[in-house]
Amino acid sequence: MSHARSEPEVHSRRVSLHIGASPEAAWKNVVRHWLERIGTRILQAKKPAAVVTASRSQAYFFRSRLLAEGKSLLAVKFLSPPQLRELLLRDGGQRVPLREHLRLILTVTAEEFASKSTDDKTVLVAKSIARDADRFLRALDELRAAGWTFDEIESPALREIAARFEQRVHECGFTFVHDADRAARAHAQPLFSNLLLFGFDAAHWPLWPLLHAATLRADKATVVLSDPRDEARDLDEAWVGTWEETFGPAEVIPGTNGESTASSVESLLVPASNVHFVIGRDTTQQARAIVALAAKFLADSHCERLGILFSGPGALPRLVATFLESAGIAHNDGIAHLAPSAFDDDAWRAWLELQQTPRLKPLFRLLRVIEGRIFDELPVLKIEETLRRAYNDMLIDDIELLRDYCANGSDLRHGNAAARELEKIQVLPENATLAEFLSHTRTIFSKLRWREHWNELERLSRNWSDLLPGNFSKSSYLRWLRELLGAPTLERDDLGLHPYARVHLLAYGNAQGQPWSHLIFAGLNDEAWPALNDELAFIRDEQIDELNRQNKTLNRRASKRGRQGEGHCSLRDGKTLLLGPNEQRQIRRRQLFDLVESVSTGIAASASLYSEALPSRIANPSEFFSWLYFNTHGRGVSQQTLHSLEQQTRDWLKDWSPVDAQKVDSISVGRTGYAFDARRQLRPAGEYEFALRSPLDQEKSLRVTQWEQALRWPAIVWMEIFLGVEPDDDTGDTWAIATGQWVHRWLAHSVRNGEHRKFVGVDRADEIRERIWKEAREFRERVAALCSGRGKVLPDWWRSGWSNALYIADCLAAKVSDLHDWSEMAVEYSLGEPSLIPLSEKETLRVRGRIDLILARAKSDQSQIGYKDLWVVDYKTGRQRGFSLKELRKKDTPQRKFRKQLIDGRGVQLALYALAVHALGAEHVQLTLLSPAEQLEPQFHLDDVLVQKDFWSELHRMQERGVFGMLGPVHTDFGFARSYPLATLPIDIDLLKEKWALTHPAFVLEEEEKVK
């Protein structure tokens, strides 16, 4: 029966330690002999042999060397630390939680403190943790990894939250990962016949309990350590000293070819002629230069292994991998790039957004991607149209209230059907327990037919979700769902899946402990390299130093003199070093110099000239780049040097590209270039500029408001009419739109009682005002009742807007009541569908619209509208001013001023109304654009409209030919510009004006033409 081996084994014969600075020497003198010995014995062993490396690239290096020598790899397991932990804990009965679960439990704990604590400081701290639990969780992880309890946290509030968090984790049946690692030492059953640990150093202090447990679970173990360097000597000596304190002194690995294994870089070990520096103007140019260097190094007969090292994932390694793929260079992409998970699609993201913000826009996004899954009574477009009308009616975008409004709205054509369909879209409660949230989620996923989503969620929450008590917020639950099901996966290009290739893309920390013939240090800018982790939250650097000092003890008990002799440092049992920012900085500096020593032939360094965050600023090179440049050329790096290197890099690359397709001007690219140039030529708008190549057979009719907009944003109106796409404008002018609609509706309902073309006596104006008040009050009470039914209160901002709209409506009605020489009136008078406006024998303009107010007198049987004399009034509830043709500038005439207003897109709507009623038989028409602050009086007349014949003919030409063109900016830093529904490249504003004049000559004043 094997006995437990939980105590330290001093001078153990089962464990042999080896120490050296050269990875090549470690391979030749230790690792290769170990693998050869294991290969001859492993078939007789009952337990497997395993090699545990700090990074996968080290394992690939060992495998490639063995395969090159024709050695067998059978029955030897190559393990990473997570795989090792999985083996050690397999039979222990402990459940190590996912990080997502720990974040959720910590968030729930923090929310509980925030809701129940009476101390303001505790509440603020708890809310901060609940909003972003990850930083505090990292601090707790590092404390536990170092063997300390949460009592070391100075803040009483944080200490109390941490203690409660720990209690809840245990109540859910979980064990912290570092506690599980320490507990693994107590298991008696050996797991490995032979074990080799390679590549671990002071950067891996959190893994010490795991590695210690693995060593004790092996019949024989070999551990290869790195010789300490001056850059992080205290940390490395403590690491080596702890291993020697536990398992005896380490044997020094002899150098290759009689070379010393001491770690010291006072100068570069490769010739200066083999050290290259490239500077890219931006990330793309730097990536091209890196791939060009890789191709240059691969052409060297001495190139056996080429490493391209990065500070971490980002745009630069992604571009380098892409260019290597395009150039056909096989490589091992050890960084890879993130790709969405199997569940992370448009529907999943839209559903999460809707649950977080149950409003109209997120609902529309979800409806568009799940239409066929749940709806069977009404198409999505009809539902959207109904909901938009409901929102425009009540100006509240809460989907529960909109659903109720649709169900009760008799004036909505598809209201009841839309409400029934929306019952299928359920929203999670604002607060609930985890079990309740999961129950609601299961119901929702079932209706959405997301069986795979639920199966995965149920698997990950099984056996512990009922053990987490207390309510918590929906936002925390959704964050957990997003992390759990939306976690991205790592993907590589096809040529990046070759672990035994010569080219390796790695983070610099994973390139340690292996020889390289060539290395390229990429992205050496201060802002990117080396990328230190965030500082250890909630624990001061001074406290970290004090905790580490307490962990060290002098080795006075050594029975045999170790390599470092009497007085070397080790750590107490159960403790590890706490790696704060200072310690991480020392370790990473040491890693860089280790990498420089591991190169045998050539080194290259790359950086960007300009900052990615601020492209106008020069990006400083990192300290390591400066050190490398100084040791190569004997001088420092200045901005002039950076500019010179960038110019040299550009001259060296010239037109070279790793992507062959970039050199070919394909048909599609050539056509795009032709369109690009055509839009920038001074000529009338063509087929690439929002114009049809040939007229359509189908007749088109525009709303009068669209014609007015077509003179300001012709491209947007063209896309709406001929392509059927509309901009999703969020102009912030919702209040003005809603106010206008309320005022128009109240006025209409107060007059016509459902009849769209009914004229009533003007003498009923006082009665109409009373009806407006009644309509407005009923509307307010209706919306308030909907809110009350859902346990909500009608917002103050809504009441304020309603009061403003009622004031405007009453003002407009009062203005009409003062008129005595007009006998009849009609509101919301609808034109035909469409209304035909004859301009000449061969020209007919087709328009659609609804006139706000018509005042009439002089009845006539010959007139289709019933009257000869009309006054057309258009309400404007905003700040838009009316027209005045009386106030003229020098050399100006009423006709010219009115023409200028039409060209600017003002008054087109009213003028088209005048033409439409004139076509129905009205002989005399006066027109007014009325705002609440202005008096009701005529502003221009039908004769002013009829005289602009060429203007209306130009509108007819646009209607028939479909040639609109483009005008105005696509984006603007100041003022307002409508968003385009399709991606559109901007054109110079002045050039657009000139092209507009060539396309539509009638839209240019005569004096402007003379100037040109």
PDB file of N, CA, C and O in Angstrom, residues 748-772:
ATOM      1  N   ALA A 748     -57.795  67.228 -35.729  1.00  0.00           N
ATOM      2  CA  ALA A 748     -58.588  66.456 -36.683  1.00  0.00           C
ATOM      3  C   ALA A 748     -59.800  65.824 -36.013  1.00  0.00           C
ATOM      4  O   ALA A 748     -60.923  65.876 -36.525  1.00  0.00           O
ATOM      5  N   HIS A 749     -59.588  65.198 -34.852  1.00  0.00           N
ATOM      6  CA  HIS A 749     -60.691  64.525 -34.165  1.00  0.00           C
ATOM      7  C   HIS A 749     -61.738  65.525 -33.673  1.00  0.00           C
ATOM      8  O   HIS A 749     -62.920  65.181 -33.538  1.00  0.00           O
ATOM      9  N   SER A 750     -61.306  66.738 -33.388  1.00  0.00           N
ATOM     10  CA  SER A 750     -62.252  67.728 -32.873  1.00  0.00           C
ATOM     11  C   SER A 750     -63.163  68.303 -33.950  1.00  0.00           C
ATOM     12  O   SER A 750     -64.151  68.962 -33.647  1.00  0.00           O
ATOM     13  N   VAL A 751     -62.824  68.050 -35.232  1.00  0.00           N
ATOM     14  CA  VAL A 751     -63.584  68.643 -36.327  1.00  0.00           C
ATOM     15  C   VAL A 751     -64.349  67.599 -37.125  1.00  0.00           C
ATOM     16  O   VAL A 751     -65.558  67.666 -37.303  1.00  0.00           O
ATOM     17  N   ARG A 752     -63.644  66.573 -37.593  1.00  0.00           N
ATOM     18  CA  ARG A 752     -64.245  65.772 -38.667  1.00  0.00           C
ATOM     19  C   ARG A 752     -64.979  64.531 -38.197  1.00  0.00           C
ATOM     20  O   ARG A 752     -65.745  63.938 -38.934  1.00  0.00           O
ATOM     21  N   ASN A 753     -64.713  64.084 -36.958  1.00  0.00           N
ATOM     22  CA  ASN A 753     -65.399  62.890 -36.441  1.00  0.00           C
ATOM     23  C   ASN A 753     -65.268  61.699 -37.396  1.00  0.00           C
ATOM     24  O   ASN A 753     -66.240  60.998 -37.696  1.00  0.00           O
ATOM     25  N   GLY A 754     -64.070  61.521 -37.905  1.00  0.00           N
ATOM     26  CA  GLY A 754     -63.787  60.345 -38.733  1.00  0.00           C
ATOM     27  C   GLY A 754     -63.942  60.557 -40.220  1.00  0.00           C
ATOM     28  O   GLY A 754     -63.578  59.704 -41.011  1.00  0.00           O
ATOM     29  N   GLU A 755     -64.480  61.679 -40.665  1.00  0.00           N
ATOM     30  CA  GLU A 755     -64.637  61.933 -42.093  1.00  0.00           C
ATOM     31  C   GLU A 755     -63.436  62.738 -42.597  1.00  0.00           C
ATOM     32  O   GLU A 755     -63.164  63.833 -42.107  1.00  0.00           O
ATOM     33  N   HIS A 756     -62.729  62.225 -43.601  1.00  0.00           N
ATOM     34  CA  HIS A 756     -61.450  62.803 -44.022  1.00  0.00           C
ATOM     35  C   HIS A 756     -61.607  64.039 -44.902  1.00  0.00           C
ATOM     36  O   HIS A 756     -60.664  64.782 -45.058  1.00  0.00           O
ATOM     37  N   ARG A 757     -62.765  64.280 -45.529  1.00  0.00           N
ATOM     38  CA  ARG A 757     -62.911  65.427 -46.432  1.00  0.00           C
ATOM     39  C   ARG A 757     -64.154  66.249 -46.069  1.00  0.00           C
ATOM     40  O   ARG A 757     -64.851  66.756 -46.941  1.00  0.00           O
ATOM     41  N   LYS A 758     -64.413  66.361 -44.802  1.00  0.00           N
ATOM     42  CA  LYS A 758     -65.615  67.067 -44.346  1.00  0.00           C
ATOM     43  C   LYS A 758     -65.289  68.520 -44.025  1.00  0.00           C
ATOM     44  O   LYS A 758     -64.336  68.805 -43.305  1.00  0.00           O
ATOM     45  N   PHE A 759     -66.120  69.430 -44.574  1.00  0.00           N
ATOM     46  CA  PHE A 759     -66.012  70.846 -44.243  1.00  0.00           C
ATOM     47  C   PHE A 759     -67.070  71.184 -43.189  1.00  0.00           C
ATOM     48  O   PHE A 759     -68.226  70.734 -43.287  1.00  0.00           O
ATOM     49  N   VAL A 760     -66.688  71.996 -42.192  1.00  0.00           N
ATOM     50  CA  VAL A 760     -67.604  72.433 -41.143  1.00  0.00           C
ATOM     51  C   VAL A 760     -67.515  73.950 -41.043  1.00  0.00           C
ATOM     52  O   VAL A 760     -66.569  74.575 -41.542  1.00  0.00           O
ATOM     53  N   GLY A 761     -68.490  74.525 -40.361  1.00  0.00           N
ATOM     54  CA  GLY A 761     -68.532  75.966 -40.236  1.00  0.00           C
ATOM     55  C   GLY A 761     -67.434  76.508 -39.334  1.00  0.00           C
ATOM     56  O   GLY A 761     -67.128  75.939 -38.280  1.00  0.00           O
ATOM     57  N   VAL A 762     -66.851  77.614 -39.747  1.00  0.00           N
ATOM     58  CA  VAL A 762     -65.815  78.241 -38.934  1.00  0.00           C
ATOM     59  C   VAL A 762     -66.382  78.761 -37.623  1.00  0.00           C
ATOM     60  O   VAL A 762     -65.674  78.864 -36.615  1.00  0.00           O
ATOM     61  N   ASP A 763     -67.667  79.054 -37.612  1.00  0.00           N
ATOM     62  CA  ASP A 763     -68.279  79.583 -36.391  1.00  0.00           C
ATOM     63  C   ASP A 763     -68.310  78.571 -35.254  1.00  0.00           C
ATOM     64  O   ASP A 763     -68.692  78.907 -34.136  1.00  0.00           O
ATOM     65  N   ARG A 764     -67.921  77.325 -35.508  1.00  0.00           N
ATOM     66  CA  ARG A 764     -67.861  76.297 -34.463  1.00  0.00           C
ATOM     67  C   ARG A 764     -66.487  76.228 -33.815  1.00  0.00           C
ATOM     68  O   ARG A 764     -66.159  75.244 -33.176  1.00  0.00           O
ATOM     69  N   ALA A 765     -65.668  77.222 -33.960  1.00  0.00           N
ATOM     70  CA  ALA A 765     -64.284  77.184 -33.458  1.00  0.00           C
ATOM     71  C   ALA A 765     -64.234  77.007 -31.950  1.00  0.00           C
ATOM     72  O   ALA A 765     -63.378  76.287 -31.417  1.00  0.00           O
ATOM     73  N   ASP A 766     -65.137  77.690 -31.204  1.00  0.00           N
ATOM     74  CA  ASP A 766     -65.122  77.539 -29.731  1.00  0.00           C
ATOM     75  C   ASP A 766     -65.467  76.113 -29.329  1.00  0.00           C
ATOM     76  O   ASP A 766     -64.884  75.558 -28.390  1.00  0.00           O
ATOM     77  N   GLU A 767     -66.408  75.543 -30.047  1.00  0.00           N
ATOM     78  CA  GLU A 767     -66.747  74.141 -29.776  1.00  0.00           C
ATOM     79  C   GLU A 767     -65.550  73.229 -30.073  1.00  0.00           C
ATOM     80  O   GLU A 767     -65.292  72.261 -29.353  1.00  0.00           O
ATOM     81  N   ILE A 768     -64.846  73.554 -31.134  1.00  0.00           N
ATOM     82  CA  ILE A 768     -63.660  72.769 -31.498  1.00  0.00           C
ATOM     83  C   ILE A 768     -62.602  72.861 -30.406  1.00  0.00           C
ATOM     84  O   ILE A 768     -61.943  71.862 -30.063  1.00  0.00           O
ATOM     85  N   ARG A 769     -62.402  74.023 -29.820  1.00  0.00           N
ATOM     86  CA  ARG A 769     -61.409  74.170 -28.744  1.00  0.00           C
ATOM     87  C   ARG A 769     -61.778  73.289 -27.557  1.00  0.00           C
ATOM     88  O   ARG A 769     -60.910  72.661 -26.924  1.00  0.00           O
ATOM     89  N   GLU A 770     -63.073  73.243 -27.212  1.00  0.00           N
ATOM     90  CA  GLU A 770     -63.494  72.383 -26.103  1.00  0.00           C
ATOM     91  C   GLU A 770     -63.224  70.921 -26.424  1.00  0.00           C
ATOM     92  O   GLU A 770     -62.798  70.142 -25.561  1.00  0.00           O
ATOM     93  N   ARG A 771     -63.461  70.526 -27.661  1.00  0.00           N
ATOM     94  CA  ARG A 771     -63.185  69.139 -28.046  1.00  0.00           C
ATOM     95  C   ARG A 771     -61.689  68.819 -27.986  1.00  0.00           C
ATOM     96  O   ARG A 771     -61.297  67.703 -27.659  1.00  0.00           O
ATOM     97  N   ILE A 772     -60.871  69.787 -28.349  1.00  0.00           N
ATOM     98  CA  ILE A 772     -59.412  69.569 -28.266  1.00  0.00           C
ATOM     99  C   ILE A 772     -59.021  69.266 -26.821  1.00  0.00           C
ATOM    100  O   ILE A 772     -58.249  68.329 -26.551  1.00  0.00           O
TER     101      ILE A 772
END
